[in-house]
Amino acid sequence: MLSRVISVLKASISSESPNPVEESLVNIIDHARKSQLLELLCECLIASGSDIISGSTNMVPAACEACKAIWYLAHAVDIVSLGAHNFSFPLASSWRQGHSKLDGKMQEQDSLPDSNSSSLINIFVKSFLASRPMQIAVYHCLHNGLESAIHASLQLIARACLLNLSFCAIMCGPMNSSPEANEIEYGGDGTIVSDMFSLLSLCGSYLNKESKQNSNQKCKLSNPHALVVHCCLALATIAACLKSEGKSSASIILTSSHKKQRSRLSVLAHLSSADDTVKSCLQPHCAAATLALSTLISLENGGQTRSSLCETALALFPRMATLHTLLKLWLSDGSEELCRYNAGLLNLFGLRDGSIGLLETRLKWGGPLAVEQACSVGIPQLLIRLLTDGFSREPSDGKEVLTHRSGLSPLGVAWTLSALSQCLPGGVFREILYKREHLKLLTDMLSDMHLKVLAAWTGLGGGKKGVRELINSVVDILAFPFVAVQSSPNMPSTSASINSGFLLNIGSPGGRIGTENKEMLKTIEHNMPQYFQVLLEV
């Protein structure tokens, strides 16, 4: 019943004329929420899990139906709460609100409202964390369930991971060992993330043109593309949430085995460009695979040295020229269509921003050559355009009107700022930092309005941690000339500094200028008065 409700609601959203049965559907959902149906479904999962632990598999179908019903209820509530809202991510939304005030018009909030299903997902998460049998039941929904149960379980897992880090950790731990076990192999056999990679491998072979021609009789999937999308979004969420808590190794998801690491990264790389054309990145399943690959490798970006896992990943990444093309495609109308995929409810995950994450990692670990390549093809200029996407005004009947584009997701903003920071030693610092409009763009990102919307964002890259990362990223860029000047061998020791001996962020790209590019250092020192002046103006 709930599945049919969702189908009609989605059709109603996409239809220009209102659906006469929508009110009755909303009443059905409202009644389901208030009748403690979710708590009963969680009890069903616990009972099913206890039966599975005792050695029986008779209750696996019941567990699958319970998982599906929980997700359908949460999904239906989300669709109703989304309604006919225009959607924008926090950066574009805050800019649009600010300019509406300047124009004397107040616009309705057009970013995704705080999901009304969060309270329902929290009930599920609380029961899941407190019950080992329920954990076992959900694992078997993914491990032994039919396609519809797997599809629902993946979406439920992704949403739950957004809300609770402990849930993410359980996804990476083995389900068949005691929680008190001394040695736990994260990401290995018997874990939910391992099943996710097995599923991706199956879908990858199924989507392969040759496999289609061979007509594999062992497994018939009705919608492998959707399975890839939701499987990759779940993996991306787990990785991003672990990183936000300070984790700095992808082995918790990819295992410590180099062979498995290579195999799993290869599956994601293959799916991210399934038909070997750049435009395939605009397909939802390719975009989701790119996002998963980016977030997984970003777990390794916290260290100061390039790990063997990074070496493996970089060999699978697109070339710099291809990344340049991907960024240009991001600005296209086709890319904007990704924000409307699945009624726009996947925007919590920043579905289309994975290619920016790949660029950021390549710049971080590719050395001066990667930075030089990026600057030579105009990537810094494209990054600025990405930051201003959704801000443009277009003439209409002689008047300027705000165009409605979604802009970068909070996760995409963080990656874009980091990539821009990595490009500064390539000689573009004058174009970025000495132009008033560019510096104003950066400082406006720290406006009260943007920080408030970002803090309220419940998707990836939002909340208090998202605000902290944004401020640090902007300061890293603004500090570049100061850190570069401080890195000069002629500068006095900073041991008496108020910041534990370091002025600003000495680990930023500007810290290498004093030893790697003395000519650039002279230019920066010579132009410091101009930089002061622009800073004061903005």
Short mmCIF file of N, CA, C and O in Angstrom, two decimals, residues 124 162 175 449 452:
data_model
loop_
_atom_site.label_atom_id
_atom_site.label_comp_id
_atom_site.label_asym_id
_atom_site.label_seq_id
_atom_site.Cartn_x
_atom_site.Cartn_y
_atom_site.Cartn_z
N PHE A 124 14.00 4.28 14.03
CA PHE A 124 14.61 3.07 13.46
C PHE A 124 16.05 2.91 13.95
O PHE A 124 16.46 1.82 14.37
N LEU A 162 23.33 9.16 7.77
CA LEU A 162 23.39 10.62 7.86
C LEU A 162 23.16 11.10 9.28
O LEU A 162 23.68 12.14 9.70
N MET A 175 28.92 -8.96 10.99
CA MET A 175 27.66 -9.29 11.65
C MET A 175 27.69 -10.66 12.32
O MET A 175 26.84 -10.97 13.14
N MET A 449 23.82 34.68 6.91
CA MET A 449 22.73 33.98 6.25
C MET A 449 23.17 32.62 5.73
O MET A 449 22.49 31.60 5.94
N LYS A 452 23.97 30.19 8.62
CA LYS A 452 22.74 29.73 9.27
C LYS A 452 22.08 28.62 8.46
O LYS A 452 21.67 27.59 9.02
#
